[in-house]
Short mmCIF file of C-alpha atoms in Angstrom, two decimals:
data_model
loop_
_atom_site.label_atom_id
_atom_site.label_comp_id
_atom_site.label_asym_id
_atom_site.label_seq_id
_atom_site.Cartn_x
_atom_site.Cartn_y
_atom_site.Cartn_z
CA MET A 1019 111.18 140.65 67.41
CA PRO A 1020 108.14 138.73 66.13
CA THR A 1021 105.63 137.75 68.74
CA GLY A 1022 106.03 134.04 68.08
CA SER A 1023 109.84 133.87 68.02
CA PRO A 1024 111.54 131.15 70.11
CA ASP A 1025 113.71 133.74 71.93
CA MET A 1026 110.67 135.51 73.30
CA HIS A 1027 109.17 132.30 74.61
CA VAL A 1028 112.40 131.24 76.27
CA ARG A 1029 112.51 134.65 77.94
CA GLU A 1030 108.90 134.27 79.12
CA CYS A 1031 109.59 130.85 80.59
CA THR A 1032 112.58 131.97 82.61
CA ARG A 1033 111.08 135.27 83.70
CA GLY A 1034 108.61 133.80 86.18
CA GLN A 1035 108.17 130.41 87.75
CA THR A 1036 109.91 127.44 86.16
CA PRO A 1037 107.29 125.64 84.08
CA PRO A 1038 106.58 121.92 84.40
CA TYR A 1039 109.21 119.63 82.91
CA LEU A 1040 106.84 118.70 80.09
CA ALA A 1041 106.52 122.33 78.88
CA ILE A 1042 108.24 123.07 75.55
CA CYS A 1043 109.28 126.64 76.16
CA THR A 1044 110.68 127.29 72.69
CA LYS A 1045 107.26 126.90 71.01
CA PRO A 1046 104.24 129.17 71.18
CA THR A 1047 102.05 126.22 72.21
CA SER A 1048 103.81 126.19 75.58
CA GLU A 1049 101.68 129.15 76.58
CA VAL A 1050 98.59 126.97 76.34
CA PHE A 1051 100.25 124.22 78.38
CA TRP A 1052 101.52 126.70 80.95
CA ARG A 1053 98.03 128.16 81.35
CA PHE A 1054 96.27 124.80 81.62
CA ARG A 1055 99.12 122.79 83.15
CA PRO A 1056 97.08 121.19 86.00
CA MET A 1057 94.55 119.79 83.54
CA CYS A 1058 97.30 118.63 81.15
CA ILE A 1059 99.17 116.83 83.91
CA LEU A 1060 95.95 115.20 85.12
CA LEU A 1061 95.13 113.99 81.59
CA LEU A 1062 98.64 112.58 81.15
CA TYR A 1063 98.38 110.79 84.48
CA LEU A 1064 94.97 109.33 83.63
CA GLY A 1065 96.34 108.20 80.28
CA TRP A 1066 99.18 106.29 81.92
CA VAL A 1067 96.76 104.71 84.41
CA MET A 1068 94.50 103.60 81.57
CA VAL A 1069 97.42 102.04 79.67
CA PHE A 1070 98.57 100.24 82.81
CA GLN A 1071 95.09 98.85 83.49
CA ILE A 1072 94.68 97.69 79.89
CA VAL A 1073 98.00 95.84 80.05
CA ARG A 1074 97.13 94.34 83.45
CA LEU A 1075 93.69 93.19 82.36
CA ALA A 1076 95.08 91.77 79.14
CA GLY A 1077 97.47 89.68 81.22
CA ALA A 1078 94.66 88.63 83.55
CA THR A 1079 92.66 87.23 80.64
CA ILE A 1080 95.33 84.58 80.22
CA GLY A 1081 93.69 82.16 82.59
CA PRO A 1082 95.41 79.41 84.56
CA ASN A 1083 94.26 76.89 81.96
CA HIS A 1084 96.90 78.44 79.64
CA TYR A 1085 99.82 78.05 82.05
CA GLU A 1086 102.47 75.56 81.00
CA MET A 1087 101.26 72.01 81.63
CA VAL A 1088 103.63 69.47 83.17
CA SER A 1089 101.30 66.45 83.48
CA ASP A 1090 98.64 64.49 81.62
CA ALA A 1091 95.28 66.27 81.90
CA ASN A 1092 93.25 63.05 82.10
CA PRO A 1093 94.90 60.24 84.08
CA LYS A 1094 93.35 56.84 83.44
CA ASN A 1095 90.50 55.81 85.71
CA ALA A 1096 90.48 59.17 87.50
CA PHE A 1097 87.20 61.00 87.17
CA TRP A 1098 84.14 61.90 89.19
CA ASP A 1099 80.59 61.32 87.97
CA ILE A 1100 78.32 64.00 89.45
CA GLU A 1101 75.30 63.74 87.13
CA ASN A 1102 74.81 60.01 86.47
CA GLY A 1103 77.14 59.90 83.50
CA THR A 1104 76.20 63.24 81.96
CA ASP A 1105 78.82 65.34 83.74
CA LEU A 1106 82.28 63.90 84.39
CA LEU A 1107 84.96 65.80 86.31
CA TRP A 1108 88.49 65.10 85.16
CA PRO A 1109 91.40 66.03 87.44
CA VAL A 1110 92.87 69.50 87.03
CA PRO A 1111 96.31 68.94 85.42
CA ILE A 1112 99.58 70.07 86.95
CA ARG A 1113 100.68 73.45 85.65
CA ARG A 1114 103.36 75.99 86.50
CA LEU A 1115 102.41 79.22 88.21
CA PRO A 1116 104.23 82.19 86.63
CA SER A 1117 105.63 83.29 89.99
CA CYS A 1118 107.02 81.64 93.08
CA SER A 1119 108.04 82.52 96.62
CA ARG A 1120 111.13 80.81 98.04
CA MET A 1121 113.52 81.36 100.93
CA PHE A 1122 117.13 80.18 101.03
CA VAL A 1123 118.78 79.78 104.44
CA GLY A 1124 121.97 77.75 104.66
CA LYS A 1125 121.36 74.58 102.67
CA LEU A 1126 117.60 74.70 103.13
CA VAL A 1127 115.32 75.90 100.33
CA TYR A 1128 111.73 76.50 101.39
CA SER A 1129 109.04 76.76 98.70
CA SER A 1130 105.95 78.60 99.88
CA THR A 1131 102.35 77.59 99.15
CA PRO A 1132 99.42 79.71 100.42
CA LYS A 1133 97.33 78.40 103.32
CA SER A 1134 100.02 75.92 104.34
CA ASN A 1135 101.57 77.80 107.24
CA SER A 1136 103.58 79.86 104.75
CA ARG A 1137 103.67 83.11 106.72
CA GLN A 1138 104.88 81.41 109.88
CA MET A 1139 107.51 79.49 107.92
CA LYS A 1140 108.86 82.71 106.43
CA LYS A 1141 108.98 84.35 109.86
CA MET A 1142 110.97 81.47 111.37
CA LEU A 1143 113.40 81.26 108.48
CA CYS A 1144 113.77 85.04 108.43
CA GLU A 1145 114.77 85.01 112.10
CA LEU A 1146 117.39 82.34 111.40
CA LEU A 1147 118.69 84.24 108.38
CA LEU A 1148 119.03 87.47 110.36
CA ARG A 1149 120.94 85.66 113.11
CA LYS A 1150 123.26 84.06 110.55
CA LEU A 1151 123.93 87.52 109.09
CA GLY A 1152 124.94 88.77 112.55
CA MET A 1153 121.87 90.90 113.25
CA ASN A 1154 120.47 91.12 116.74
CA ILE A 1155 116.80 90.28 117.18
CA THR A 1156 115.87 93.58 118.81
CA LYS A 1157 112.45 94.33 120.24
CA ASP A 1158 111.46 96.14 117.03
CA VAL A 1159 112.52 93.18 114.89
CA GLU A 1160 110.78 90.77 117.26
CA ASP A 1161 107.58 92.83 117.19
CA ASP A 1162 107.60 92.94 113.40
CA LEU A 1163 108.16 89.20 113.05
CA THR A 1164 105.47 88.47 115.62
CA THR A 1165 102.81 90.80 114.23
CA GLY A 1166 103.15 89.81 110.59
CA LYS A 1167 105.85 91.91 108.94
CA ASN A 1168 108.85 90.15 107.49
CA TRP A 1169 112.25 91.82 107.43
CA CYS A 1170 113.48 89.39 104.79
CA LEU A 1171 110.65 89.93 102.30
CA ARG A 1172 109.84 93.61 102.55
CA SER A 1173 111.19 94.56 99.15
CA HIS A 1174 109.78 91.67 97.17
CA GLY A 1175 106.91 89.27 97.57
CA ARG A 1176 107.04 86.76 94.74
CA ALA A 1177 110.10 86.34 92.55
CA LYS A 1178 110.10 84.97 89.03
CA MET A 1179 110.59 81.24 88.88
CA SER A 1180 113.88 79.74 87.76
CA TYR A 1181 112.61 76.17 87.21
CA LEU A 1182 115.53 74.55 89.03
CA LYS A 1183 118.06 76.56 87.01
CA GLY A 1184 120.62 78.58 88.89
CA TRP A 1185 119.29 77.84 92.37
CA GLU A 1186 119.57 74.06 92.04
CA ASN A 1187 122.27 72.48 94.21
CA PRO A 1188 122.38 68.74 94.97
CA ASN A 1189 123.53 69.52 98.50
CA ASN A 1190 120.47 71.64 99.26
CA THR A 1191 117.32 70.25 100.84
CA LYS A 1192 114.21 71.54 99.11
CA MET A 1193 111.06 71.36 101.21
CA PHE A 1194 107.47 72.52 101.37
CA VAL A 1195 104.59 72.08 103.80
CA TRP A 1196 101.96 69.63 102.54
CA ARG A 1197 98.45 70.28 103.84
CA ASP A 1198 95.51 67.97 103.18
CA PRO A 1199 93.77 69.56 100.16
CA VAL A 1200 90.26 69.37 101.63
CA ASP A 1201 91.49 71.03 104.82
CA ARG A 1202 93.40 73.59 102.76
CA PHE A 1203 90.38 74.28 100.53
CA VAL A 1204 88.17 75.05 103.53
CA SER A 1205 90.85 77.37 104.91
CA MET A 1206 91.17 79.08 101.52
CA TYR A 1207 87.43 79.60 101.33
CA GLY A 1208 87.38 81.28 104.74
CA HIS A 1209 90.35 83.51 103.90
CA VAL A 1210 89.84 84.43 100.24
CA CYS A 1211 86.04 84.34 99.95
CA ILE A 1212 84.78 85.29 103.43
CA SER A 1213 87.49 87.45 105.03
CA LEU A 1214 88.88 89.17 101.91
CA LYS A 1215 85.68 88.94 99.84
CA ARG A 1216 87.64 88.26 96.62
CA CYS A 1217 85.47 85.45 95.19
CA GLY A 1218 82.44 87.36 93.96
CA LYS A 1219 79.43 85.10 93.29
CA ALA A 1220 81.60 82.05 93.95
CA GLY A 1221 81.80 83.00 97.61
CA GLU A 1222 78.07 82.68 98.28
CA SER A 1223 78.61 79.25 99.82
CA ILE A 1224 81.37 76.71 100.16
CA HIS A 1225 79.57 74.60 97.53
CA THR A 1226 79.60 77.37 94.91
CA ALA A 1227 83.27 78.00 95.76
CA ALA A 1228 84.22 74.35 95.16
CA LYS A 1229 82.63 74.40 91.70
CA ALA A 1230 84.05 77.83 90.83
CA PHE A 1231 87.59 76.91 91.90
CA TYR A 1232 87.47 73.80 89.71
CA GLU A 1233 86.08 75.60 86.66
CA TYR A 1234 88.58 78.46 86.98
CA LEU A 1235 91.63 76.21 87.28
CA GLN A 1236 90.39 73.72 84.67
CA PHE A 1237 88.84 76.00 82.05
CA GLY A 1238 89.85 79.55 83.01
CA THR A 1239 86.26 80.58 83.78
CA VAL A 1240 86.58 83.63 86.03
CA PRO A 1241 83.88 83.71 88.75
CA LYS A 1242 81.51 86.63 88.32
CA GLY A 1243 82.63 89.50 90.52
CA ALA A 1244 85.97 87.91 91.47
CA VAL A 1245 88.58 90.54 92.31
CA THR A 1246 92.03 90.43 90.68
CA PRO A 1247 92.17 86.97 89.06
CA GLU A 1248 95.95 86.79 89.49
CA PHE A 1249 95.53 87.05 93.26
CA PHE A 1250 92.72 84.51 93.07
CA VAL A 1251 94.73 81.86 91.21
CA HIS A 1252 97.78 82.37 93.43
CA HIS A 1253 95.78 81.43 96.51
CA ILE A 1254 93.52 78.66 95.24
CA SER A 1255 95.92 76.79 92.94
CA PRO A 1256 97.03 73.27 93.91
CA THR A 1257 100.24 72.83 95.87
CA SER A 1258 101.67 70.96 92.89
CA TRP A 1259 101.50 74.16 90.81
CA SER A 1260 103.89 76.10 93.07
CA CYS A 1261 107.65 76.47 92.62
CA ASP A 1262 108.05 73.43 90.34
CA ILE A 1263 106.94 71.14 93.17
CA GLY A 1264 104.69 69.18 90.83
CA ALA A 1265 107.21 69.09 88.00
CA TYR A 1266 109.94 67.56 90.18
CA PRO A 1267 108.10 65.96 93.12
CA THR A 1268 110.99 63.67 94.10
CA GLU A 1269 113.29 66.68 94.50
CA PHE A 1270 111.26 68.02 97.43
CA VAL A 1271 110.75 66.89 101.01
CA PRO A 1272 107.07 67.24 101.99
CA ILE A 1273 106.47 68.18 105.62
CA ALA A 1274 102.94 67.24 106.66
CA TYR A 1275 101.02 70.16 108.14
CA SER A 1276 99.46 69.84 111.58
CA LYS A 1277 97.27 72.19 113.59
CA LYS A 1278 99.10 70.99 116.71
CA PRO A 1279 102.24 73.15 117.09
CA GLU A 1280 104.22 70.50 118.97
CA VAL A 1281 103.65 67.98 116.15
CA LEU A 1282 104.67 70.41 113.41
CA ILE A 1283 107.73 71.52 115.38
CA LYS A 1284 108.90 67.93 115.65
CA ARG A 1285 108.54 67.43 111.89
CA LEU A 1286 110.25 70.70 110.98
CA ARG A 1287 113.15 70.16 113.36
CA ARG A 1288 114.56 67.46 111.05
CA VAL A 1289 114.84 69.68 107.98
CA PHE A 1290 115.79 72.85 109.88
CA ARG A 1291 119.15 71.24 110.61
CA LYS A 1292 120.02 72.12 107.02
CA VAL A 1293 119.91 75.79 107.97
CA GLU A 1294 123.37 75.21 109.49
CA ALA A 1295 122.68 77.27 112.57
CA PRO A 1296 123.19 76.54 116.29
CA ARG A 1297 120.50 74.33 117.77
CA SER A 1298 119.51 77.05 120.25
CA TRP A 1299 118.69 79.41 117.36
CA ILE A 1300 116.59 76.76 115.65
CA GLU A 1301 114.62 76.00 118.81
CA LYS A 1302 113.93 79.70 119.40
CA ALA A 1303 112.64 80.10 115.86
CA LEU A 1304 110.45 77.00 116.07
CA ARG A 1305 108.85 78.25 119.27
CA ARG A 1306 107.10 80.90 117.18
CA LEU A 1307 104.62 78.22 116.20
CA LYS A 1308 103.46 78.05 119.81
CA LYS A 1309 103.23 81.75 120.63
CA THR A 1310 101.83 83.31 117.44
CA THR A 1311 99.10 82.65 114.92
CA THR A 1312 98.38 84.17 111.51
CA ASN A 1313 94.71 83.21 111.64
CA LYS A 1314 92.88 85.79 113.74
CA ALA A 1315 89.58 83.98 113.21
CA ARG A 1316 90.80 81.16 115.45
CA LEU A 1317 91.03 83.64 118.32
CA ASP A 1318 87.49 84.92 117.78
CA PRO A 1319 84.92 82.72 119.63
CA LYS A 1320 82.18 83.81 117.22
CA LYS A 1321 84.16 82.57 114.21
CA ALA A 1322 85.92 79.59 115.71
CA GLY A 1323 83.13 77.15 114.82
CA ARG A 1324 82.82 78.17 111.17
CA TYR A 1325 85.69 76.01 109.99
CA ASP A 1326 84.24 72.82 111.46
CA ARG A 1327 80.83 73.63 109.99
CA TRP A 1328 82.29 74.22 106.52
CA MET A 1329 84.27 71.00 106.73
CA ARG A 1330 81.11 69.05 107.58
CA GLU A 1331 79.28 70.68 104.68
CA VAL A 1332 82.00 69.66 102.23
CA ARG A 1333 82.36 66.08 103.44
CA SER A 1334 78.60 65.47 103.53
CA ASN A 1335 77.97 66.69 99.98
CA PRO A 1336 79.16 64.22 97.26
CA THR A 1337 79.08 66.83 94.49
CA THR A 1338 81.08 69.39 96.45
CA MET A 1339 83.56 66.74 97.55
CA SER A 1340 83.94 65.60 93.93
CA TYR A 1341 84.82 69.12 92.81
CA VAL A 1342 87.43 69.48 95.55
CA LEU A 1343 89.06 66.10 94.87
CA ALA A 1344 89.09 66.70 91.11
CA THR A 1345 90.74 70.08 91.68
CA TYR A 1346 93.48 68.85 94.02
CA TYR A 1347 93.81 65.24 92.80
CA HIS A 1348 97.54 65.48 92.04
CA ASP A 1349 98.31 66.88 95.49
CA TYR A 1350 97.28 63.46 96.82
CA ARG A 1351 98.71 61.31 94.01
CA LEU A 1352 102.22 62.76 93.76
CA TRP A 1353 103.05 62.11 97.40
CA ASN A 1354 101.04 58.92 97.87
CA LYS A 1355 98.64 60.51 100.32
CA ARG A 1356 95.36 58.80 101.07
CA MET A 1357 92.46 60.48 99.32
CA PRO A 1358 89.21 60.86 101.31
CA THR A 1359 86.23 58.81 100.24
CA ILE A 1360 83.01 60.38 99.03
CA ASN A 1361 79.96 59.70 101.16
CA LYS A 1362 76.98 58.93 98.97
CA LEU A 1363 73.71 60.55 99.97
#
């Protein structure tokens, strides 16, 4: 039999160890692969990683300024003059984020927006959903819900948006938590830029962050050194960009955020009736707002004063305040919320 015949190579492959699944045992070249299989597998793996990264980065280059627009970019008489007429800031238009996080419990549909008590809301609704499904809230479940895990969202974080198709039901109550944009911006800065260090050069101060957030959402200019732009835009985008809230503002019930648990509980109690669960279950779930917090910085005495200092820095700087208001203008306008005034220096 010739040395290079297929039969010989099949016999060689089955004589010893089974070769890797990528080996072509009926060809002489399989000997080379079999001899250098670790290097071949490593090169194949690195090739797949490179392709994945190229595709991911190509998607990341599509900045938020290319997302579908659902409002006029330049409302009349809405602009901020920060350089005596040479630099005007127009409001960031309403766009649609490509992904959305919602929870359905009974006839209540909750649309999540980052830095608006979203994690606590998901915990409370998850507890109610588990009870409605007949599950007992065991110590393990309770510990997970209290420490940050979520039994209802373990397999998926953000689902693709449906734009009111399929999930729309006139009998459902659609709600979200509305947080004052300046307050939310300061919280975002502390979380995304300081704690997670995702902002790059934009995180050097709260003033550089205000400008960078505006330029990224308005023009797609990625801050130098910012990590994973898709994560960045998900956290800093206006509330009106999430889950079609800005496209259909009258379809949603806004629940005003409050740092005082008893105030927020009172406001949420009204819409939680739509969960269609016993009142005792609802009250137990709402009590989570009193006994847990998702912001560890509030429990650290050394960090507790940072938020107030950042807020003072924003409110006392007309340019920084102008950037913040231009970025989140529609979050005030759509729900007739009073916009803060800018203190002139």
